[in-house]
XYZ file of C-alpha atoms in Angstrom:
632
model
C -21.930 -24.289 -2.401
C -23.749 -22.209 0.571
C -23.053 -25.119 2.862
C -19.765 -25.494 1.769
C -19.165 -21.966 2.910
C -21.140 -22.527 6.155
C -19.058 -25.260 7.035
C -15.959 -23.296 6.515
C -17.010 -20.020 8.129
C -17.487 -22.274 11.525
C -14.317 -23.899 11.359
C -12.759 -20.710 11.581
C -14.672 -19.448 13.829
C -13.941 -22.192 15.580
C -9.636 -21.322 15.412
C -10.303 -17.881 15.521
C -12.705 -17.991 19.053
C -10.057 -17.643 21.214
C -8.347 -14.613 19.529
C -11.376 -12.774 19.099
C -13.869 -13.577 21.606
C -11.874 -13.528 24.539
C -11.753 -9.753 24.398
C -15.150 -9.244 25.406
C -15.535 -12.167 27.869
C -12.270 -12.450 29.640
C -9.492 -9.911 31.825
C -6.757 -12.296 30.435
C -7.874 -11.238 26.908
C -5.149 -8.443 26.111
C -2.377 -11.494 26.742
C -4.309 -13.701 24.110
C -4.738 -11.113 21.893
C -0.640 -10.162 22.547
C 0.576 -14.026 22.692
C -1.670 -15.099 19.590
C -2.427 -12.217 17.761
C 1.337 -10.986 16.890
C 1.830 -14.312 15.590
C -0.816 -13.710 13.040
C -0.631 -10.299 12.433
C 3.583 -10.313 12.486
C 3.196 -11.457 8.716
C 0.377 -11.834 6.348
C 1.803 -14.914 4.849
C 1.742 -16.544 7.494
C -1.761 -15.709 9.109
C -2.906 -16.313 5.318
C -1.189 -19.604 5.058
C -2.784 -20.206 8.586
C -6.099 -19.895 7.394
C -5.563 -22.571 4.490
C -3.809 -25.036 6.922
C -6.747 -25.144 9.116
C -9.413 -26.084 6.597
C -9.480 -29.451 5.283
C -10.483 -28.303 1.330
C -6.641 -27.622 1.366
C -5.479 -30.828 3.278
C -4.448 -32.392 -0.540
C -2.843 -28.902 -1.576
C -0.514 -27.929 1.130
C 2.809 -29.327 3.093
C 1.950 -32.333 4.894
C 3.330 -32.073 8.733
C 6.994 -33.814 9.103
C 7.184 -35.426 12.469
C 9.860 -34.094 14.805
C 11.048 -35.944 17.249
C 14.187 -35.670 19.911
C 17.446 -37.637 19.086
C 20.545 -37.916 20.763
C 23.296 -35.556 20.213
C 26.227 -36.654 18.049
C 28.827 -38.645 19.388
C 32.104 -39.299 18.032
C 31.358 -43.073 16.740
C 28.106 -41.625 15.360
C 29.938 -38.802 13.447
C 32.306 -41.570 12.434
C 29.327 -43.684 10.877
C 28.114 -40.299 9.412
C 30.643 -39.840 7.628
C 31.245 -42.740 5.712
C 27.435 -43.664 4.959
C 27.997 -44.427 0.805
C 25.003 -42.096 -0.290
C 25.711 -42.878 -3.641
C 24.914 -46.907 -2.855
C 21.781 -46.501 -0.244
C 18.298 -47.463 -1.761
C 16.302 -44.484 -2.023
C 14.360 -44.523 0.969
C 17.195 -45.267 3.301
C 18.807 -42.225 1.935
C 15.771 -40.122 3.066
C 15.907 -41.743 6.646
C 19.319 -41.140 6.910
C 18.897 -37.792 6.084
C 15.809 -37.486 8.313
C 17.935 -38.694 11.066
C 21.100 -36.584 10.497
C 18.401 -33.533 10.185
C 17.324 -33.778 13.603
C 20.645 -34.172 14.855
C 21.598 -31.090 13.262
C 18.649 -29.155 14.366
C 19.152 -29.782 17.886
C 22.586 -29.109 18.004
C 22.121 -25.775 15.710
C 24.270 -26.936 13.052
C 23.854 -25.263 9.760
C 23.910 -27.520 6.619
C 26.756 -25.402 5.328
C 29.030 -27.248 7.307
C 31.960 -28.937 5.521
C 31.064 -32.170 7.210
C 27.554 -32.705 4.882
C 29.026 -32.067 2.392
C 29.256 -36.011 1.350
C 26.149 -36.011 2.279
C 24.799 -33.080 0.025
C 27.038 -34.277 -3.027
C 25.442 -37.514 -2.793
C 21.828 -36.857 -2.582
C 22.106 -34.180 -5.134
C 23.114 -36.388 -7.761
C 20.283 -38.986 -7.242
C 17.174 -36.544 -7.323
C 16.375 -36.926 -10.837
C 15.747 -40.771 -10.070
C 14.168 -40.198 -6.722
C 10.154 -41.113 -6.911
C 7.764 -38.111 -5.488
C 7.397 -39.145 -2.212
C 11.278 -38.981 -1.632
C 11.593 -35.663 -2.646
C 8.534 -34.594 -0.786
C 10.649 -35.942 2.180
C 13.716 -34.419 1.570
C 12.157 -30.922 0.878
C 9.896 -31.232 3.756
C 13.020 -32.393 6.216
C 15.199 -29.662 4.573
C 13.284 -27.180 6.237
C 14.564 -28.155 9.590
C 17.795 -27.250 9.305
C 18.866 -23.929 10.690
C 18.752 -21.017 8.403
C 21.839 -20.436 5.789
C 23.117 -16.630 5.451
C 22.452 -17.082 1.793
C 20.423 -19.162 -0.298
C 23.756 -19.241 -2.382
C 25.550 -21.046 0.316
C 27.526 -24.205 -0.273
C 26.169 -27.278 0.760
C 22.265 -25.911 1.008
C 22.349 -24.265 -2.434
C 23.547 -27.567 -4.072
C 20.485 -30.182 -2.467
C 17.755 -27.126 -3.228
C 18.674 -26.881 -6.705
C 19.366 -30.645 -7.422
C 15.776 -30.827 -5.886
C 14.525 -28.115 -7.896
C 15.772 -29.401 -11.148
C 13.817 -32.967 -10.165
C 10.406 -30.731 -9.795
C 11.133 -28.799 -13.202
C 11.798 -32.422 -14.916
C 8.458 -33.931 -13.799
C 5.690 -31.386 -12.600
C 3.840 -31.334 -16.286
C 2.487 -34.765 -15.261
C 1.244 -33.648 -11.852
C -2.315 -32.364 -11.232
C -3.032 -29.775 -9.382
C -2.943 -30.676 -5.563
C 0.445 -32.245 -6.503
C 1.301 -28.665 -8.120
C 0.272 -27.145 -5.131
C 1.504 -29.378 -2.558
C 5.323 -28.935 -4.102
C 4.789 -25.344 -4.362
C 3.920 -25.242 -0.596
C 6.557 -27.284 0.175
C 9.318 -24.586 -1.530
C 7.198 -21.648 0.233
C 8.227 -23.459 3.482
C 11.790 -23.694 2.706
C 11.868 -19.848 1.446
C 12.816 -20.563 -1.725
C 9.543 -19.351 -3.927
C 11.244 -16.803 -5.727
C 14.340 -18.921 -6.085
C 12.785 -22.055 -7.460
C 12.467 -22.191 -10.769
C 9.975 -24.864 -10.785
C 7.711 -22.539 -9.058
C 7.715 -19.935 -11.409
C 7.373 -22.140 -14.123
C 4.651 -24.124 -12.750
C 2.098 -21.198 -11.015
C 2.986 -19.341 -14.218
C 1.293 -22.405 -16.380
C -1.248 -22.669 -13.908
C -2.536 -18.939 -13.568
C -2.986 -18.903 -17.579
C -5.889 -21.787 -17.032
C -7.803 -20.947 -13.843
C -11.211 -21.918 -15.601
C -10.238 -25.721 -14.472
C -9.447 -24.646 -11.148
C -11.974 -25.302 -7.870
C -13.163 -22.399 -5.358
C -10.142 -23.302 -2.898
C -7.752 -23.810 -5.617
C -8.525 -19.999 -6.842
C -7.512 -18.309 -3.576
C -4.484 -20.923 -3.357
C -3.115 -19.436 -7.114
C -4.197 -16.124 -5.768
C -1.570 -16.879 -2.221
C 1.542 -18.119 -4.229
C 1.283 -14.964 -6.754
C 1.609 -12.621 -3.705
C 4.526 -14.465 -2.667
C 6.148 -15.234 -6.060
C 4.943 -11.463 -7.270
C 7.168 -11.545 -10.327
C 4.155 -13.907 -11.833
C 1.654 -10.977 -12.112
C 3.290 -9.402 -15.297
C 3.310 -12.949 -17.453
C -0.187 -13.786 -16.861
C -3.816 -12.862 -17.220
C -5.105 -11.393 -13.335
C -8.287 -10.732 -15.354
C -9.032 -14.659 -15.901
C -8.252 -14.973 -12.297
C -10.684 -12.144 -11.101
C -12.988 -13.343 -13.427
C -12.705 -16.680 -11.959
C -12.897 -15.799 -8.654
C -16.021 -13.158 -9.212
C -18.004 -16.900 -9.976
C -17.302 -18.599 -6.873
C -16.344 -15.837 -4.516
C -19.830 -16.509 -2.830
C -18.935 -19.950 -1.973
C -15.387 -18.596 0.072
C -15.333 -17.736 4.086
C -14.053 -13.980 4.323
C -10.763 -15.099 5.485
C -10.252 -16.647 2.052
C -11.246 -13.780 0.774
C -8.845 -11.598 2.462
C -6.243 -14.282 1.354
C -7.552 -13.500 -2.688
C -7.437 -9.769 -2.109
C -3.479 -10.017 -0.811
C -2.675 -11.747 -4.012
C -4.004 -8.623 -6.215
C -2.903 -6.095 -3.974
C 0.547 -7.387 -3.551
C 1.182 -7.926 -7.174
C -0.505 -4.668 -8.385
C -2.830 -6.174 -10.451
C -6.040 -3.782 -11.316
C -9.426 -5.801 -9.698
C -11.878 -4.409 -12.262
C -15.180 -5.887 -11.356
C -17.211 -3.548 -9.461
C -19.733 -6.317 -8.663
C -16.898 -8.067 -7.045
C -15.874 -5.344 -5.011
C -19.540 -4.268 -4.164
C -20.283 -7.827 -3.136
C -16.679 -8.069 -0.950
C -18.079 -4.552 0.673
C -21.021 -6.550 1.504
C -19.353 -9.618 3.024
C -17.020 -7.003 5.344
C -20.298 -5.318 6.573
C -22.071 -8.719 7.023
C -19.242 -10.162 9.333
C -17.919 -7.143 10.595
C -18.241 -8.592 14.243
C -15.882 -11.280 13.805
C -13.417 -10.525 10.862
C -9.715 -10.796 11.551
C -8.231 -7.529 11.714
C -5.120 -9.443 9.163
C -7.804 -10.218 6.965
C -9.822 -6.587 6.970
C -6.384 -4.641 6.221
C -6.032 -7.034 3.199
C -9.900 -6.065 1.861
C -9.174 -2.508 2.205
C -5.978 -2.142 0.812
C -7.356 -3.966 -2.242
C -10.476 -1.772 -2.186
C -8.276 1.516 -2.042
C -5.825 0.218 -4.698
C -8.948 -0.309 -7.365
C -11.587 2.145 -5.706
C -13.557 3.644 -8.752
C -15.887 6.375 -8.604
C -19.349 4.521 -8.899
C -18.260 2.498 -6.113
C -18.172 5.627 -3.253
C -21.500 5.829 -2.683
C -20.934 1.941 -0.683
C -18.053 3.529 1.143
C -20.371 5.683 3.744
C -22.160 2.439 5.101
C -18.981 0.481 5.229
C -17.565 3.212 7.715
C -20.836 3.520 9.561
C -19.999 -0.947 10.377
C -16.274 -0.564 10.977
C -16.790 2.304 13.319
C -18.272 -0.159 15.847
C -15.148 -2.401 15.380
C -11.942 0.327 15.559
C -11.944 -0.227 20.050
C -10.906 -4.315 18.908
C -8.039 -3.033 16.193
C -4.817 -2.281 16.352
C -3.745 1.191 15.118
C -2.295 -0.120 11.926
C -5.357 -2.190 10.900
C -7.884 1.034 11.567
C -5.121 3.308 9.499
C -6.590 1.626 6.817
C -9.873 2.081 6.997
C -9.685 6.100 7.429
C -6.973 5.905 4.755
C -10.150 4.090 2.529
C -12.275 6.831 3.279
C -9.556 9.276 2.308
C -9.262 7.671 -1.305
C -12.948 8.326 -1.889
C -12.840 11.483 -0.119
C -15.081 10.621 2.498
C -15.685 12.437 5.461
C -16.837 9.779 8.278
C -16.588 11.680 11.444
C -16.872 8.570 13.547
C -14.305 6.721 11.589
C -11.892 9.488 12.150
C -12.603 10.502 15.371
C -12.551 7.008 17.127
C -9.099 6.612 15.204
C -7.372 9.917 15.697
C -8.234 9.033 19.895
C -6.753 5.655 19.470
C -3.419 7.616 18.187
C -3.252 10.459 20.565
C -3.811 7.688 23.379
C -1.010 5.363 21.734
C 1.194 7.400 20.484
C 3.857 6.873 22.335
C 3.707 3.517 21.095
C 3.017 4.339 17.431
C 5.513 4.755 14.523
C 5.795 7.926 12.327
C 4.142 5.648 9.400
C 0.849 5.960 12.044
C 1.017 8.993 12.773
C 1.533 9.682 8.931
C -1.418 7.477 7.817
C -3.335 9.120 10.420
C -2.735 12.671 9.882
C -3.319 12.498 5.901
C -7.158 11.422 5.998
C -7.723 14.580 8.446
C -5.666 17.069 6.612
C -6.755 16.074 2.890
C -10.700 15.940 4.294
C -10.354 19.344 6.639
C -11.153 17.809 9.951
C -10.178 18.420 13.444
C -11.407 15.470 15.567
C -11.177 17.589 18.770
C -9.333 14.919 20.611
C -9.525 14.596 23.998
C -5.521 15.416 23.976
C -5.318 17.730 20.652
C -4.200 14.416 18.288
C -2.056 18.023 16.147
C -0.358 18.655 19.683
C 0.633 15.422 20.252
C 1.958 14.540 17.035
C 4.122 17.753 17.205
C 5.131 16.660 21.027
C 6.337 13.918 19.571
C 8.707 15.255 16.698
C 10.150 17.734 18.995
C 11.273 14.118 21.266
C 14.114 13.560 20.860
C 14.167 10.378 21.367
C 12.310 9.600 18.306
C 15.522 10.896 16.412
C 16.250 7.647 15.094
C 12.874 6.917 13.422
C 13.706 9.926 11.297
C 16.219 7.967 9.481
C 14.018 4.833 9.649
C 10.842 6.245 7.716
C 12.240 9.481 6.229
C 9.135 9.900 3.911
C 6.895 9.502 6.513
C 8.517 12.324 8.387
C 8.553 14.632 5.239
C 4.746 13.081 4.522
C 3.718 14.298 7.894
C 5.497 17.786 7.779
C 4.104 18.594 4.726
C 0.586 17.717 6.308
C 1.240 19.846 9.253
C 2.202 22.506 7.233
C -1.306 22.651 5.183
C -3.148 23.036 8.491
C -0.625 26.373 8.968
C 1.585 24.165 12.043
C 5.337 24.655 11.412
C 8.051 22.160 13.423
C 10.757 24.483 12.760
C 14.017 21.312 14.477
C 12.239 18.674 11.898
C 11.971 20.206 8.736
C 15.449 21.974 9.276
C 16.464 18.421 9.105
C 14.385 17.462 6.083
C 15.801 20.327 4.050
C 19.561 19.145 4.401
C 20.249 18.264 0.975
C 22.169 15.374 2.465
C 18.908 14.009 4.326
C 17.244 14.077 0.571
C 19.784 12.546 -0.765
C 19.610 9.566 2.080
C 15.788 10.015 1.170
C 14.917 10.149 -2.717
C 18.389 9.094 -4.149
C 21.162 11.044 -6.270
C 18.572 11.831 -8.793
C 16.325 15.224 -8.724
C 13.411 13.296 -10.599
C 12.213 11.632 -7.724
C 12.593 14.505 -4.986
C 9.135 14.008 -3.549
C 6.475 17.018 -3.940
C 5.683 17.421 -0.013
C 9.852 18.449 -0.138
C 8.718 21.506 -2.431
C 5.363 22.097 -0.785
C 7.404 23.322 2.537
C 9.959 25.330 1.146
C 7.154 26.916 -0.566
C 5.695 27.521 2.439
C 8.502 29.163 4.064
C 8.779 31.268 1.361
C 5.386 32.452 1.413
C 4.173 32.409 4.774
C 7.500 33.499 6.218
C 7.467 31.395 9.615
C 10.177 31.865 12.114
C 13.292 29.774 10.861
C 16.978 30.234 9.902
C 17.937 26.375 8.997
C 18.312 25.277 5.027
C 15.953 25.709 2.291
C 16.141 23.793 -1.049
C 18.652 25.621 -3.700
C 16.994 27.117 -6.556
C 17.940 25.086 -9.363
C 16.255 22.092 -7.526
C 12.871 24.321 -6.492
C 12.548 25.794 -9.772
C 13.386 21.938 -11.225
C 10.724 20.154 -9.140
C 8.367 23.037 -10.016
C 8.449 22.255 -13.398
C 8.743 18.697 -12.632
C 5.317 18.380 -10.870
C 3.272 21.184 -13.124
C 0.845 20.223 -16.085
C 0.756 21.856 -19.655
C -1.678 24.453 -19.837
C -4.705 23.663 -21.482
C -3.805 23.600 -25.331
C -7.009 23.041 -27.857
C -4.921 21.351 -30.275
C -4.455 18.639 -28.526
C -6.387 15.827 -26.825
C -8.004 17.065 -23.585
C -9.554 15.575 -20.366
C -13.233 16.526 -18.961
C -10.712 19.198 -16.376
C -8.632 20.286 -19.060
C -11.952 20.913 -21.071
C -13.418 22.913 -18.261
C -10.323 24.831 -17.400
C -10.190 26.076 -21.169
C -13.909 26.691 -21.377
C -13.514 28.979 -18.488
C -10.504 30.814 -19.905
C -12.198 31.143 -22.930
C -15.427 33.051 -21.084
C -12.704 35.048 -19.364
C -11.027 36.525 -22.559
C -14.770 37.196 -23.704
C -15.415 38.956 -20.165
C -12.038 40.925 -19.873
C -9.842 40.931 -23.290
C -7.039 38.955 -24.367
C -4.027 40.800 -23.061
C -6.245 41.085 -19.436
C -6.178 37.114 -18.843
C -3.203 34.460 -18.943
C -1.859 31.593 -17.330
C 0.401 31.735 -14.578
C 1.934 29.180 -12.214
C 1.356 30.773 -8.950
C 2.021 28.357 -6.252
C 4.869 26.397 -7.411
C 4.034 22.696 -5.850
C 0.474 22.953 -7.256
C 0.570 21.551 -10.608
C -2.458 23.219 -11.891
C -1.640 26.961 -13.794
C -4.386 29.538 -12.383
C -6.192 32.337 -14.845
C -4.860 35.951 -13.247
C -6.617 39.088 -14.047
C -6.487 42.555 -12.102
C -9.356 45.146 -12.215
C -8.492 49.126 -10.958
C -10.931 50.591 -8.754
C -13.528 50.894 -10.614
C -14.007 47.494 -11.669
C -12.426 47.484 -14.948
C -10.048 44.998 -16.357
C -6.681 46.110 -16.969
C -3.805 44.883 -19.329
C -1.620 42.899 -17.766
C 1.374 44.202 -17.121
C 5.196 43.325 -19.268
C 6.965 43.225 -16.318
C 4.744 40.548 -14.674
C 4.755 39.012 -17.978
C 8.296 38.819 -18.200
C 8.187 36.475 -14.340
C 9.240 33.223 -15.487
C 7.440 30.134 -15.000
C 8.814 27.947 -12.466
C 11.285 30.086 -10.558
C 9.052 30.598 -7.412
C 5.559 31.747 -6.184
C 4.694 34.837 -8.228
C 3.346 37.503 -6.333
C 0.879 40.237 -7.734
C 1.634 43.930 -8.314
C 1.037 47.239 -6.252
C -1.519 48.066 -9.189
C -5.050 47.427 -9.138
C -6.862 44.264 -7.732
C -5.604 41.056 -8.853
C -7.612 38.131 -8.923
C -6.856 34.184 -9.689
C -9.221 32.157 -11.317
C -8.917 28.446 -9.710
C -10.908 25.772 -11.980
C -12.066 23.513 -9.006
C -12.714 20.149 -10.346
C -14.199 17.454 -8.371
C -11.129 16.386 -6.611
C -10.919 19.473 -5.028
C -14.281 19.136 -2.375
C -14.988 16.617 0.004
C -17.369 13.626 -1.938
C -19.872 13.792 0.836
C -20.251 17.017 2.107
C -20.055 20.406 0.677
C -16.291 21.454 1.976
C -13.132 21.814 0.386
C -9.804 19.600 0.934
C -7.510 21.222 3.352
C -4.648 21.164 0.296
C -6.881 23.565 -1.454
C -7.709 25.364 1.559
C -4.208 25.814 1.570
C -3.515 26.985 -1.849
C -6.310 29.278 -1.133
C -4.425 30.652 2.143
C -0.920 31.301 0.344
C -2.446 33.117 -3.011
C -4.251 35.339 -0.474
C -0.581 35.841 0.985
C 0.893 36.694 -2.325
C -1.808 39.329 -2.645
C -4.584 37.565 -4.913
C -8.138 37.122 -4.304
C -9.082 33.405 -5.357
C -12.283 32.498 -6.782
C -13.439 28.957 -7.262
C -14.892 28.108 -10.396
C -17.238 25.021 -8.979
C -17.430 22.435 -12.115
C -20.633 21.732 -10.196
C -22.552 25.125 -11.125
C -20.913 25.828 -14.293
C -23.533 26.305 -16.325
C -24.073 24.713 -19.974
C -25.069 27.618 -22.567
C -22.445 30.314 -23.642
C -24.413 33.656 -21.934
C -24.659 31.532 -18.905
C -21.508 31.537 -18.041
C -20.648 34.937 -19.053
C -23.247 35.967 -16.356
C -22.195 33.322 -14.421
C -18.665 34.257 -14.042
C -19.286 38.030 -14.038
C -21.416 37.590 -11.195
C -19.078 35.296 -9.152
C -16.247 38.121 -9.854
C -18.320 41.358 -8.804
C -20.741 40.402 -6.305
């Protein structure tokens, strides 16, 4: 097994050397990375498919090459022959020359098999499928691929030879081992026609409910045509698979790896072995030198999909080995691992740093989705990198172009995603988010239906409301603010019914507070509308004592806008800050409830955090615990 995966790991070091070693040795090495790496990186199919083809374990599994070979054009006689070859009469395998020959022909002269002049041809070897032996229809499917591209896989001619060849699969591949599974299945990934082919679905579906009989190489294979196929995931067990692949992932080079963690991230399947995780987070930091950048955005998007909480303590030391590696990325690929540290709220200066100079440098070159991945991490963690050009500045610069007008309609929630970041760290881009509020730009963005107006949407006309910037342009009507406040809020904490460990701790602490204060001095109250959360609102006079709360700010209802306090006496909010609200590593909170903090102050409360960390355990403790947090 370990030499099986030593032999593999050099063989693609071996097709990788060029790509990635080049950089560090050669002047040229930008134009291999440009000229090689885009073909890789352009889709992660193909890179992954790549991978397989260049490892002989898969040699019996995948596509055999077709030769290709010039022909002359048509001529007039040989149209003439063409035409009246009787494909209904030919033996079997002069039908698949003939068609190997006409295929070329077509190919070179760009002549789509749509054409009214196959369509003998189609008719006829549509009808003898069913009797063709495998080898023929390997032909036929592999040669079928050479033809130029039809508008539709619907189309005439094309739709009638992939289907008759699709019903010959269905009516034979229960008789077919595994490579021969495979093999076919490769052969309709070629062509396009995964999702289409019925025999495909049929056949990976059978296969993914056995994987116990599959080998190491056969795993990550299943694992490749589920991310294509996707519709798979829901009709069979991912768990067998995982489990499956947890037993021989050892035995895998960490390109087949990546290829495994594709197939659960693309069909959003839950990866629920933390030793299989921990032990991938092990491989990444072991080969971190050499691993395709296709291959590491693969890993970590399937780490941040199915990151659980015992697993953040490995995430500090896997930042600490990709920090060294973010100079040899691309933007996109490094994106992912800030955006890994963000999910286990992780502060990595390095990480973040290194990647926020990479944007500022690029960023005339980078999308809004960069900029957007980018900007998240540093906002949601509280961190300025201190950029050599301020990374804030630039980002603004650049949504004040206006030449980057059209990417607004491109990647419309990345532009509200990366307002609605800017405007937790207090920077308004008044020309942007007057476009944003149109309701004709939400519509464009979220649809006809209010339900799936995004939050970030109500976040900024929240903050215009309470911070008051300088700005004239649209805000969102009130039925839709005070909808989408609703929409996004959480019950208050009710004892009669089942409660999570926050929900527990937000009631214990209301419950101290009525103790502390009185009954008709504490209540609930939805302060900030696009924070789900209700906060516990008291007031005190001057001399420290609680006061009733008043009918009239009683009588505010819920949902219909931030709430602002009264001219009388001091009122304070009570904010139950869970675990989600600080920083995993490091004692500081995230900038959204840094934020929160900033616009209660505005509507004339003074916030105190209840830390779930120091709560205390015994009933007088926290009476003297929360006394002393609200006069001291």
């Amino acid at each position: 097994m370990v030499s099986t995966y030593k032999n593999t790991t050099y063989m693609l070091r071996c097709f990788h050397r060029k790509l990635f070693y080049a950089k560090w040795h050669s002047s040229l090495a930008s134009d291999i990375i440009n000229r090689e790496g885009k073909k890789f990186i352009e889709s992660e199919n193909k890179f992954a498919h790549s991978i397989m083809a260049n490892l002989p374990q898969y040699k019996n599994s995948l596509a055999p090459v077709f030769a290709v070979k010039e022909v002359q054009s048509d001529s007039n006689e040989r149209i003439s022959v063409k035409n009246n070859i009787p494909w209904d009469k030919l033996p079997l395998n002069e039908l698949c020359e003939e068609f190997k020959s006409i295929t070329l022909e077509a190919r070179m002269n760009s002549t789509p098999i749509t054409n009214e002049c196959y369509g003998k041809m189609c008719t006829g070897i549509a009808k003898r499928c069913l009797e063709m032996p495998d080898e023929n229809l390997v032909t036929l499917l592999g040669y079928l691929h050479f033809w130029p591209y039809a508008a539709s896989p619907k189309e005439g001619n094309f739709y009638l030879v992939w289907k008759a060849l699709d019903n010959a699969c269905l009516s034979r591949w229960k008789s077919w081992d595994i490579n021969k599974i495979f093999l076919f299945t490769d052969l309709w990934y070629n062509l396009h026609l995964t999702r289409q082919s019925d025999y495909v679905y049929r056949s990976i579906k059978k296969t993914a409910t056995n994987p116990s009989r599959l080998v190491s190489h056969q795993i990550v294979q299943l694992l490749f045509y589920l991310n294509v196929l996707r519709s798979t995931s829901e009709a069979v067990s991912m768990y067998n698979i995982e489990y499956q692949l947890e037993k021989i992932v050892h035995t895998l080079a960490i390109e087949e790896i990546g290829i495994a963690a594709l197939g659960f991230f693309k069909t959003q399947s839950v990866v629920n072995s933390d030793k299989l995780k921990g032990y991938i987070i092990d491989r990444v930091i072991q080969e971190k030198d050499t691993i395709p950048e296709v291959t590491l955005s693969a890993i970590l998007k399937m780490l941040r999909a199915n990151l659980t909480i015992p697993l953040w303590e490995r995430i500090p030391p896997l930042m600490d080995a990709l920090e060294t590696q973010v100079d040899r990325m691309s933007l996109l690929c490094t994106t992912h691992i800030i955006l890994l540290g963000a999910k286990s709220l992780t502060l990595h200066e390095g990480t973040l740093t290194k990647v926020s100079q990479k944007l500022s440098v690029g960023i005339k070159n980078a999308r809004l989705k960069e900029m957007e991945k980018v900007l998240y991490p540093l906002t949601l963690l509280n961190f300025n990198p201190n950029t050599d050009l301020c990374i804030f500045e630039r980002v603004v610069n650049e949504l004040n172009d206006p030449k980057r007008i059209a990417e607004f309609d491109q990647y419309p929630k990345s532009l509200v995603a990366l307002l609605y970041y800017l405007t937790l760290r207090e920077i308004f881009v008044e020309k942007p988010i007057a476009k944003i509020l149109e309701m004709e730009y939400i519509r464009k963005t979220y649809g006809r239906t209010n339900f799936v107006i995004g939050r970030e949407i109500l976040g900024i006309d929240t903050y215009i409301e309470v911070m008051q910037p300088p700005y004239s342009g649209p805000r969102l009507p009130s039925e839709i603010r005070n909808y989408l406040s609703k929409r996004y809020s959480t019950f208050v904490p009710d004892p009669n019914r089942k409660l999570t460990k926050h929900t527990k701790f937000y009631l214990d602490i209301y419950q101290i507070a009525t103790e502390l204060f009185g009954n008709d001095c504490v209540m609930y109250k939805y302060i900030v509308p696009h924070h789900s959360r209700p906060d516990l609102v008291f007031h005190l006079n001057s001399d420290g004592q609680p006061l009733p709360i008043p009918e009239d700010y009683k009588k505010i209802e819920d949902f219909t806008g931030p709430v602002k306090s009264t001219d009388k006496g001091t009122w304070y909010s009570l904010i139950a800050a869970s675990r989600n609200m600080f920083v995993h590593n490091v004692p500081v909170l995230t900038g959204e409830t840094l934020s929160k903090l900033n616009l209660m102050k505005k509507l004339g409360y003074k916030p105190i955090l209840v830390s779930y960390h120091e709560w205390p355990s015994e009933k007088q403790e926290k009476l003297n615990f929360l006394r002393r947090l609200i006069y001291s």
